[in-house]
XYZ file of C-alpha atoms in Angstrom:
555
model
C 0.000 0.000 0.000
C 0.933 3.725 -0.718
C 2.356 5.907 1.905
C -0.280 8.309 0.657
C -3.087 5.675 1.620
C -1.623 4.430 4.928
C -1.629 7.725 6.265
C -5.078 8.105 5.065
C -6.177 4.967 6.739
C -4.284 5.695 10.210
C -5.976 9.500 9.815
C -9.438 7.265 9.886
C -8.818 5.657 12.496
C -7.536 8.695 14.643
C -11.296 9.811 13.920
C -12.933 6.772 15.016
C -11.462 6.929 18.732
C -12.699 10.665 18.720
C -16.603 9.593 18.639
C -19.335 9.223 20.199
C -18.786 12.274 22.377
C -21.598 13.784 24.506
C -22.936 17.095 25.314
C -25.140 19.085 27.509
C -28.057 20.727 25.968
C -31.547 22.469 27.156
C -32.982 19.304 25.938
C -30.617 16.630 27.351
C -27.497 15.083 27.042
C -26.547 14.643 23.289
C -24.373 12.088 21.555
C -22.024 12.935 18.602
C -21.923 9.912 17.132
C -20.813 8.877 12.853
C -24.488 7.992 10.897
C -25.181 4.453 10.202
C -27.283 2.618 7.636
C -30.099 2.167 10.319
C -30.573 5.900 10.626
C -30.624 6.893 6.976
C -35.027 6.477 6.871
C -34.991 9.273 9.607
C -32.483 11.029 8.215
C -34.308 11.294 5.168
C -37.432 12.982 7.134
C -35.164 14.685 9.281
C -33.802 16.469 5.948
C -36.958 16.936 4.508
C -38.244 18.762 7.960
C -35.559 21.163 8.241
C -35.595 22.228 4.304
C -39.409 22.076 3.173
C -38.754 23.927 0.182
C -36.141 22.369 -0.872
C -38.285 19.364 -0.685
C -40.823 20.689 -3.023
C -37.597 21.153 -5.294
C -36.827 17.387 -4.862
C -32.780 18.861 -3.841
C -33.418 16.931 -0.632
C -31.213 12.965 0.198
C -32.419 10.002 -0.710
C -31.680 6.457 0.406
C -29.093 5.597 -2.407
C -27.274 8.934 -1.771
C -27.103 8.445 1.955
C -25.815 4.720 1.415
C -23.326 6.259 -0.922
C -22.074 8.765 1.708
C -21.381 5.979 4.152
C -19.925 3.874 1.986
C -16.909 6.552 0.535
C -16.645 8.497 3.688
C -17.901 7.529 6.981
C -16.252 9.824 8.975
C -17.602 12.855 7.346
C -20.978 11.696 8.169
C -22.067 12.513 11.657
C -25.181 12.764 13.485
C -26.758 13.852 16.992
C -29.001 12.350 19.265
C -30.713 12.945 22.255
C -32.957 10.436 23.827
C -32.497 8.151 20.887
C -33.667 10.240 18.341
C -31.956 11.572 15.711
C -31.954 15.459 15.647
C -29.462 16.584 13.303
C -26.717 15.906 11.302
C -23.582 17.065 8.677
C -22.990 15.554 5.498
C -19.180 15.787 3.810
C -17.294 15.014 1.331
C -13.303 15.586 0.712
C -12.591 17.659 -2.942
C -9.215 18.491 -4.579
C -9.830 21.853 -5.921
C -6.603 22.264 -8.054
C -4.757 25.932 -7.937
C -8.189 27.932 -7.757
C -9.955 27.192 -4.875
C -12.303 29.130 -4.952
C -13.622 28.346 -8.350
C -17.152 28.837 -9.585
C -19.483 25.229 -9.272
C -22.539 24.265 -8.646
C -24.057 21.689 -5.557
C -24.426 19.225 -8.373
C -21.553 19.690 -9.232
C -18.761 19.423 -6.125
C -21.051 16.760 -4.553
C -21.531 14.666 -8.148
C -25.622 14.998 -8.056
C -24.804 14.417 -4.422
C -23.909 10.640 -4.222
C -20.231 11.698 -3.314
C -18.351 9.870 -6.328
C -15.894 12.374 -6.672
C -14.689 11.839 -2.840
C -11.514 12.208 -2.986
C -9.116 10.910 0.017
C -5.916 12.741 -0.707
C -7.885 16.028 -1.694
C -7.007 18.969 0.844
C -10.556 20.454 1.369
C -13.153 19.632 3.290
C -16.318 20.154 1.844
C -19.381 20.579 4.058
C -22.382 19.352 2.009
C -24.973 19.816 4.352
C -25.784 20.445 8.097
C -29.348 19.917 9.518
C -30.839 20.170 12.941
C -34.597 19.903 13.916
C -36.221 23.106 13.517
C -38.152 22.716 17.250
C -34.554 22.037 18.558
C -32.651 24.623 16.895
C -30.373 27.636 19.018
C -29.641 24.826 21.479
C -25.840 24.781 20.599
C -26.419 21.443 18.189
C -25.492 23.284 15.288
C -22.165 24.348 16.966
C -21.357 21.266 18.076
C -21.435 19.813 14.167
C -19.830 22.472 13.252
C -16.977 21.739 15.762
C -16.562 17.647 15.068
C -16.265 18.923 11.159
C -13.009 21.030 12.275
C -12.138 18.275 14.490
C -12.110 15.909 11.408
C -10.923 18.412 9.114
C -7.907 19.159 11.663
C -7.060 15.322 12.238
C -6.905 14.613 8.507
C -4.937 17.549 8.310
C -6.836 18.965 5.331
C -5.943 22.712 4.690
C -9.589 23.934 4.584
C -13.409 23.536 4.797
C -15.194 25.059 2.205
C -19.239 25.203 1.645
C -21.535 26.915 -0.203
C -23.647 28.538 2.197
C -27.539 29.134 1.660
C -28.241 32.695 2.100
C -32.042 32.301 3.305
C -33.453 35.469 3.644
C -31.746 36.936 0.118
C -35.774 36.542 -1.606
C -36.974 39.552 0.798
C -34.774 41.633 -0.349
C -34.051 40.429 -3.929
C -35.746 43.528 -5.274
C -33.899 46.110 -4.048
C -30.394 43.766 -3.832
C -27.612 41.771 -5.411
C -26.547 38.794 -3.837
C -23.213 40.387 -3.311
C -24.863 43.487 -1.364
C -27.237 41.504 0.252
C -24.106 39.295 1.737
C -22.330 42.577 2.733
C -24.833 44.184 4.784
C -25.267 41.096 6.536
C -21.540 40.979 7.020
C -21.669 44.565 8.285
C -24.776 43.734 10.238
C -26.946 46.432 8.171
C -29.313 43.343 7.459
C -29.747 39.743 9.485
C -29.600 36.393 7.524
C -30.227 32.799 9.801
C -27.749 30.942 7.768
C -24.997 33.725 7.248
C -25.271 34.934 10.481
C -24.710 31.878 12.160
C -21.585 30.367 10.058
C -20.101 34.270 10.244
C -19.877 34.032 14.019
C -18.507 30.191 13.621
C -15.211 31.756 11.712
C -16.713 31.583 8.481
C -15.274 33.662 5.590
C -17.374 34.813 2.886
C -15.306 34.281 -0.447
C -17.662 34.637 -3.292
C -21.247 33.982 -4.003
C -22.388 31.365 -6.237
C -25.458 31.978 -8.534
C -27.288 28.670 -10.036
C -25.871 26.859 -6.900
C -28.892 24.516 -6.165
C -32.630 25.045 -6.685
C -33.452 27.425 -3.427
C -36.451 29.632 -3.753
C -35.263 31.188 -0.423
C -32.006 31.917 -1.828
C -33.383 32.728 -5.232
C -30.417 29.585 -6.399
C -27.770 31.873 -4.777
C -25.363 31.342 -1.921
C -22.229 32.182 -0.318
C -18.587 30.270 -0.853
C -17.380 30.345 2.767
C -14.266 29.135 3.984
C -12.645 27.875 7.485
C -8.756 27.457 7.281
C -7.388 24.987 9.287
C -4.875 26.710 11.588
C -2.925 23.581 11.981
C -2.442 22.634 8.532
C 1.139 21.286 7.726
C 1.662 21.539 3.935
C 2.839 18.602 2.357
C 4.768 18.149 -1.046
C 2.204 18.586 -4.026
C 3.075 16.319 -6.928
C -0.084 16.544 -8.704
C -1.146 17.687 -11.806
C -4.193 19.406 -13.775
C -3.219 18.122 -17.358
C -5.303 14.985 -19.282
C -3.643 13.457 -21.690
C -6.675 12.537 -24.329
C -5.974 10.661 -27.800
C -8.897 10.278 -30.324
C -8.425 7.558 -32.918
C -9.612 8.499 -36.450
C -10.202 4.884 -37.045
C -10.484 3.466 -40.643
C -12.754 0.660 -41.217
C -11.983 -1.792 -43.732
C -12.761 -5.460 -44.309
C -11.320 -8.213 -41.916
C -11.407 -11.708 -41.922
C -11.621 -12.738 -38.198
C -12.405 -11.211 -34.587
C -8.949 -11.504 -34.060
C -7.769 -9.006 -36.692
C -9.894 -6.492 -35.306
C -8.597 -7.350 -32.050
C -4.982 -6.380 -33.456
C -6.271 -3.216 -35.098
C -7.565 -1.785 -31.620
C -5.052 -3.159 -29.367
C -2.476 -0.934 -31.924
C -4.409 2.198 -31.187
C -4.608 1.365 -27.283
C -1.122 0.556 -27.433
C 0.030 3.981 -29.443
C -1.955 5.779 -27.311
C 0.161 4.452 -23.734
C 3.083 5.281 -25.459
C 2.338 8.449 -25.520
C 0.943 8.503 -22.243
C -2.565 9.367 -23.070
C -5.194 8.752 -19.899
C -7.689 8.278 -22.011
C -8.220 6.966 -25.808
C -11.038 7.645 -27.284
C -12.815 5.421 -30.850
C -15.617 6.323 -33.036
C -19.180 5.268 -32.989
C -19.899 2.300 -35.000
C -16.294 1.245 -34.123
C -17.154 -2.760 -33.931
C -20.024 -2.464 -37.104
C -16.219 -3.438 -38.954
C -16.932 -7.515 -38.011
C -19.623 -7.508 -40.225
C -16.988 -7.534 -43.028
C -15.999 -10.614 -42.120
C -17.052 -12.944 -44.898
C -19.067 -15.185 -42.880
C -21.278 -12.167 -42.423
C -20.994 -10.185 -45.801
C -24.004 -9.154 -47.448
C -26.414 -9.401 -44.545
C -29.455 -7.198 -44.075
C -28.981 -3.918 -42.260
C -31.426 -5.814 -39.366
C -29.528 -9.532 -39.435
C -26.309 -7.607 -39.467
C -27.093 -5.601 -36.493
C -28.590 -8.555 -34.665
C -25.700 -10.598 -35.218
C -23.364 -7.855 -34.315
C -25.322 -7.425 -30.601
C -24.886 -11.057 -29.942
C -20.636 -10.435 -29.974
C -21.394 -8.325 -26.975
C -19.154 -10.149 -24.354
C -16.895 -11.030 -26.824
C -16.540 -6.426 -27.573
C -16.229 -6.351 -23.763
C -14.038 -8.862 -22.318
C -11.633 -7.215 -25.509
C -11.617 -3.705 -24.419
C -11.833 -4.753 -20.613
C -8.558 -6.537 -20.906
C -7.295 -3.867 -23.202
C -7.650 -0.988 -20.342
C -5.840 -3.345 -17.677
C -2.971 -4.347 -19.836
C -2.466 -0.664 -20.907
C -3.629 0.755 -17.840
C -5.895 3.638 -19.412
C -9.437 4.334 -20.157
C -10.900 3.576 -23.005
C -14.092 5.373 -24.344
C -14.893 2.185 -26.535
C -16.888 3.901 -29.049
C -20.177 2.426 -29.592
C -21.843 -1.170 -29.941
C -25.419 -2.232 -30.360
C -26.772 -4.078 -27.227
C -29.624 -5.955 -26.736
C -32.201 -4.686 -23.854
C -34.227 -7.375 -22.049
C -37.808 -6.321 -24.365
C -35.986 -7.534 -27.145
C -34.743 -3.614 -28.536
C -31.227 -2.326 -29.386
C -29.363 0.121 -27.720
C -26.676 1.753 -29.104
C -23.916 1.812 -25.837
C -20.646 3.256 -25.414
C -18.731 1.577 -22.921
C -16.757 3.463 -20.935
C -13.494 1.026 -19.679
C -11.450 2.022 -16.382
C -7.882 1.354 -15.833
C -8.733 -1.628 -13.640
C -10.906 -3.389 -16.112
C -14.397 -2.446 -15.227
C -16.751 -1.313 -17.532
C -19.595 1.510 -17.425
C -22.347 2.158 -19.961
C -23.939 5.422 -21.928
C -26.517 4.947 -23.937
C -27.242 7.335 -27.025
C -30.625 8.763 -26.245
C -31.065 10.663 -29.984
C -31.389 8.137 -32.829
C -31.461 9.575 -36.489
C -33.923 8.306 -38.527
C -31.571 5.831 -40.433
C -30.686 4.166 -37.144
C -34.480 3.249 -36.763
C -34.831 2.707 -40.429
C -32.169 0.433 -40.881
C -31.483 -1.064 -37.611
C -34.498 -0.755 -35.517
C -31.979 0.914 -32.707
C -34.105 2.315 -29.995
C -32.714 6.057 -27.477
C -31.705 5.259 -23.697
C -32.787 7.111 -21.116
C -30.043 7.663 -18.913
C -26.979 10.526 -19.080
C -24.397 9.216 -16.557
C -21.436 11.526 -15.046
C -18.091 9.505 -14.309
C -15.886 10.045 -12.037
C -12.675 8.846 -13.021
C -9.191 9.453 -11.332
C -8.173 11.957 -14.059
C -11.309 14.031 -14.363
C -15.098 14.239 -14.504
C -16.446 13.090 -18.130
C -19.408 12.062 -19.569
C -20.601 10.709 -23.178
C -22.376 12.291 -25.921
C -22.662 9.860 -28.726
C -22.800 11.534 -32.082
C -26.603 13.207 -32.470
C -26.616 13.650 -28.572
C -24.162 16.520 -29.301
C -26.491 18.207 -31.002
C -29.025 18.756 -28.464
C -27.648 21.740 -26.213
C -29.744 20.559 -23.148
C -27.827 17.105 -23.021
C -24.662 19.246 -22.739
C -26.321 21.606 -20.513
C -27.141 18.768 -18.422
C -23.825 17.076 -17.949
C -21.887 20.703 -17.146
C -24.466 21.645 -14.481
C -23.552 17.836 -12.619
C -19.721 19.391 -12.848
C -17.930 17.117 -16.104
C -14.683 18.812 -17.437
C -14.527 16.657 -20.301
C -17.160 15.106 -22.700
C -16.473 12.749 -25.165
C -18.236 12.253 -28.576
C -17.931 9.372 -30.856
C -19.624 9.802 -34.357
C -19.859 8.307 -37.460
C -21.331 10.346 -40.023
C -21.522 9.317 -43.803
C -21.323 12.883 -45.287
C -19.415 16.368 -44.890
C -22.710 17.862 -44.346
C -23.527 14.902 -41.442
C -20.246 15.533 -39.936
C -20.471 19.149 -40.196
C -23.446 19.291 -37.906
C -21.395 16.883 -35.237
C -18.258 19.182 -35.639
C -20.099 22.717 -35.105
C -22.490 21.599 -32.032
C -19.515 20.199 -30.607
C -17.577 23.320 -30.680
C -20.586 25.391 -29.233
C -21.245 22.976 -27.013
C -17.639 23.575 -25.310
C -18.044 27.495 -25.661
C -21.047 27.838 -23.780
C -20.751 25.207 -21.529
C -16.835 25.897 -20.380
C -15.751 22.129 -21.246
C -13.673 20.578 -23.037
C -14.813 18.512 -26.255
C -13.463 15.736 -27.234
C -14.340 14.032 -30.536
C -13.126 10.691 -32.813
C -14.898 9.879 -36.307
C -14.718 6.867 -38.313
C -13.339 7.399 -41.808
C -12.795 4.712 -44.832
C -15.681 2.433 -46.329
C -17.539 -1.057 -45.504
C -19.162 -1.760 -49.162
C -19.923 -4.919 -48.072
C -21.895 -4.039 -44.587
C -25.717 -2.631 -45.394
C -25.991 1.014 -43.915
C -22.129 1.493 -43.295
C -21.060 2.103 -47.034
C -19.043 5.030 -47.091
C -17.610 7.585 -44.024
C -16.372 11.010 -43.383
C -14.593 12.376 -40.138
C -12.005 14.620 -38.402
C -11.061 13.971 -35.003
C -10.974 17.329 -33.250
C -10.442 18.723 -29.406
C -12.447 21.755 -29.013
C -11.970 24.309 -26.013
C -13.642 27.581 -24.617
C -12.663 30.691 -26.519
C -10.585 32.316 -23.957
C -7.011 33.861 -23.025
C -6.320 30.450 -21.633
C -6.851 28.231 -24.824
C -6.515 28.490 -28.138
C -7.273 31.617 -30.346
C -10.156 29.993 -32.001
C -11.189 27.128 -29.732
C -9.403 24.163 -31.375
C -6.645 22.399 -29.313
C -5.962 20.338 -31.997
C -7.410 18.792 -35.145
C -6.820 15.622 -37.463
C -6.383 15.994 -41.704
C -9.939 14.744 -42.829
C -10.569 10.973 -43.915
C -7.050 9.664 -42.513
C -6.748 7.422 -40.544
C -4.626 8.675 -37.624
C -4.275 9.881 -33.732
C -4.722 12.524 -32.261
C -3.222 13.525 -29.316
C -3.556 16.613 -26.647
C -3.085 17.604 -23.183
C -6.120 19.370 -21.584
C -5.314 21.263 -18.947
C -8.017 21.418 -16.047
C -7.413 24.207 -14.040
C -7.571 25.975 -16.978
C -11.343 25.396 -17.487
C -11.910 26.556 -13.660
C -10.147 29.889 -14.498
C -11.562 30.870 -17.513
C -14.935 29.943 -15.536
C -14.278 32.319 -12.635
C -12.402 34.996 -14.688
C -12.679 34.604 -18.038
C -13.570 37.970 -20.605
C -17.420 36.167 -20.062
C -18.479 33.612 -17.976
C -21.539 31.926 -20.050
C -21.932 28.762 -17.149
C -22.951 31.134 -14.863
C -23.772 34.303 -16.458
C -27.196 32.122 -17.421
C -30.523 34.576 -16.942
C -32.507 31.942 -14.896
C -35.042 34.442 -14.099
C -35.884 34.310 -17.862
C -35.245 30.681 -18.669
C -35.235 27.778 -16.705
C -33.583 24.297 -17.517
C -34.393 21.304 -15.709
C -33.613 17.579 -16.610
C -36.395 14.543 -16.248
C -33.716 11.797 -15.526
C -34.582 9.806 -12.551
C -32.296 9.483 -9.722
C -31.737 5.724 -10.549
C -30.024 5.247 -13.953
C -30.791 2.332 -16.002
C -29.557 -0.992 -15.854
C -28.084 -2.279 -18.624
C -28.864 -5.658 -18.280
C -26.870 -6.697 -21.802
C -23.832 -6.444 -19.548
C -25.000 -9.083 -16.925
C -22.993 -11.719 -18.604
C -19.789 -10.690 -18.551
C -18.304 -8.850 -15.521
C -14.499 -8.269 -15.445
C -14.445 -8.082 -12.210
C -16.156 -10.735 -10.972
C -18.067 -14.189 -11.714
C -21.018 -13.146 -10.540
C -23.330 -10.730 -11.988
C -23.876 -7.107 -11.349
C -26.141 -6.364 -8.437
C -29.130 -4.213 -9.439
């Protein structure tokens, strides 16, 4: 094991000897204790008592978030109880900001839609998520005393901050007459008395900023403060890390092949170029595996037998690319491959493929009219966020990218980086990709990243002839390129591509860049909001073959 992690673990169990703790209150003697998974039905109620609105605005935990919290980070989860009955409780998280830390994000965003993925155990900020005591036992010192075992635990890890976005509750009074900036100053001055501002203020809070679109707060009117707590004990440590992501697109020619096992060769060559060059992530087209159909075994099909016989090489696609990532050690954004879905329908899947062999799944949810002419492929209805160890991404297959409110979607839940494989026949169909993809990373602050198939199938029904450019497409600001293309392939050559994106720079140009379109959004004049449910889809074409293990997923 790591240094890095033993430390971590011994910092763990420093906390553990550190609760339960009691405490005298008006009420009775309380007990500091960390949450378990029997208390996470009344901690749902207790949340939804303490923040009615919010619970009109569905922003409130649920069961698979609170399991989630337990299960990355125990010790940032702590509750109090008097008599046996939970009255409130803290939710955290650990985050590695990078150079700014202040930077502008959302709820969604630093808490990952708030199941906590993005926990990070060598991060150096403590991020308070949310703190909640019953509103008939509030000003009885509860409040302070979570506030307290959160510097405890941020001391004892010896993180060098805690940082929160505050809710500034009593902004909507005075929302007609004030910014959010005034508002905060005249409660800082004491001109004007806030619940919430007040309170953390006189706890050694630090107003940095103020957020706008931060979570869905009528109260707030989606406003509220960045404060900040600095550990006065910190000791520094040696910082070896880095903001950069090494990304390589393959502009991947198709062309017939006579066996599984010469397309095996052709990928593993791109996975392979792309470690030596150190790439963290390699990225294929759409359509990538639509090449076995050229096998002659298979020539000549219909566009429906094709596709049918395509979906049933599924484990065969997977247990490829899943051994792929682990010999390589990257991730590999496996372009796309038809799947079948328990009713009998296709989807059309990217699988995303960790370092470790483990494989996630994005559906495309917009299917053109040839893929239900030809193919009978039918839209998901999931859009996942991934935390990996390099950076947030998520997946955008082809058409998706050129639907703003996908994109929309997938920035607001905090991804740096989203990924689009395509296959488009014509200029004019790859134009459309190309263009959405580049606006999509203007007003969204994010970097695009994009891989096209080129070359022709004659031979395969509905894959005839191709047209792409790999590209990498930035914000247009000081800190990227002068028109918003880190780097682009020759058209219809087969080729990689390779860049570093740079991370912090996104967070920058968000905070300070000549404009700021994530957060310069006029949501008193248009609102966005996204239909997906809080459990994703299954995809139970994947049951078969688990790279981890013999057994299958767990639902």
């Amino acid at each position: 094991m790591a240094a890095s992690a033993i430390e971590a673990c011994c910092r763990y169990v420093m906390m553990g000897r550190m609760l339960p703790q009691t405490f005298q209150t008006v009420h009775g003697e309380a007990t500091l204790r960390l949450a378990t998974r029997q208390d996470i039905e009344t901690l749902i109620e207790l949340n939804r008592t303490c923040f009615p609105l919010m619970n009109e605005e569905n922003v409130v935990w649920n069961r698979g978030q609170l399991l989630n919290h337990q299960r990355l980070f125990p010790e940032g989860q702590i509750v109090v109880e008097i008599a046996g009955k939970l009255v409130g409780a803290v939710a955290s998280l650990i985050v590695d900001l990078g150079v700014d830390h202040y930077r502008v994000h959302t709820y969604a965003g630093i808490t990952d839609g708030g199941f906590f993925h993005n926990h990070d155990p060598q991060g150096d900020t403590l991020y308070g998520a949310d703190v909640y005591v019953h509103p008939e036992l509030r000003r009885a010192g509860i409040a302070h005393q979570l506030y307290e075992a959160r510097r405890s635990l941020c001391r004892r890890l010896n993180l060098r901050r805690i940082l929160a976005g505050g809710r500034i509750d009593g902004y909507s009074d005075h929302a007609a007459q004030l910014t959010p900036e005034e508002y905060v100053e005249k409660v800082e001055t004491g001109e004007l008395r806030d619940s919430v501002l007040g309170f953390q203020l006189h706890e050694g809070f630090v107003v940095r900023g103020v957020l706008r679109n931060y979570i869905r707060d009528p109260r707030s009117r989606n406003c509220a403060t960045l404060i900040e707590w600095l550990n006065p004990d910190f000791r520094p440590h040696a910082d070896t890390s880095t903001s950069k992501v090494r990304v390589a697109a393959v502009q991947y020619r198709v062309r017939g092949i006579s066996s599984f096992e010469e397309f095996a060769e052709q990928i593993e060559y791109f996975v392979q170029t792309a470690c030596d060059y150190r790439a963290d992530f390699v990225l294929f087209p759409e359509f990538v595996t639509v090449q076995l159909l050229s096998q002659a075994s298979l020539r000549n099909l219909s566009s429906v037998e094709g596709i049918e016989r395509l979906s049933k090489m599924t484990d065969q696609v997977l247990e490829l690319f899943s051994n792929l990532a682990k010999s390589y050690g990257l991730h590999i954004v496996a372009g796309t491959h038809p799947m079948p879905q328990p009713d009998g329908s296709l989807f059309n899947v990217c699988p995303l493929v960790m370092p470790d062999g483990r494989i996630e799944f994005q559906p495309k949810l917009h299917i053109t009219p040839s893929e239900r002419r030809y193919w009978g492929i039918r839209g998901g209805d999931s859009l996942r966020v991934f935390q990996t160890t390099k950076a947030k991404v998520g997946i955008l297959v082809c058409y998706d990218s050129e639907f703003p409110e996908a994109a929309r979607h997938l920035a607001d839940e905090g991804v740096e980086i989203i990924f689009v494989p395509y296959c488009t026949d014509d200029r004019q169909g790859y134009s459309r990709v190309r263009y959405c993809c580049q606006a999509r990373a203007i007003e969204n602050q994010v970097y695009v990243a994009t891989a096209g198939i080129v070359g022709n199938l004659p031979s395969v029904a509905a894959m005839d002839i191709h047209y792409g450019r790999a590209a990498f497409f930035t914000p247009s600001d000081f800190e990227f390129a002068r028109d918003g293309i880190q780097a682009e392939a020759d058209s219809n050559v087969e080729m990689l591509l390779v860049s570093d994106l740079d991370i912090n720079d996104l967070y920058r140009s968000r905070s300070a860049g000549s404009v700021r379109p994530r957060f310069d959004r006029r949501n008193d004049l248009f609102e966005f909001r996204a239909k997906f449910t809080q459990k994703q889809e299954l995809l139970e074409h994947a049951a078969p073959f688990d790279p981890v293990s013999d057994e299958a997923p767990e639902p």
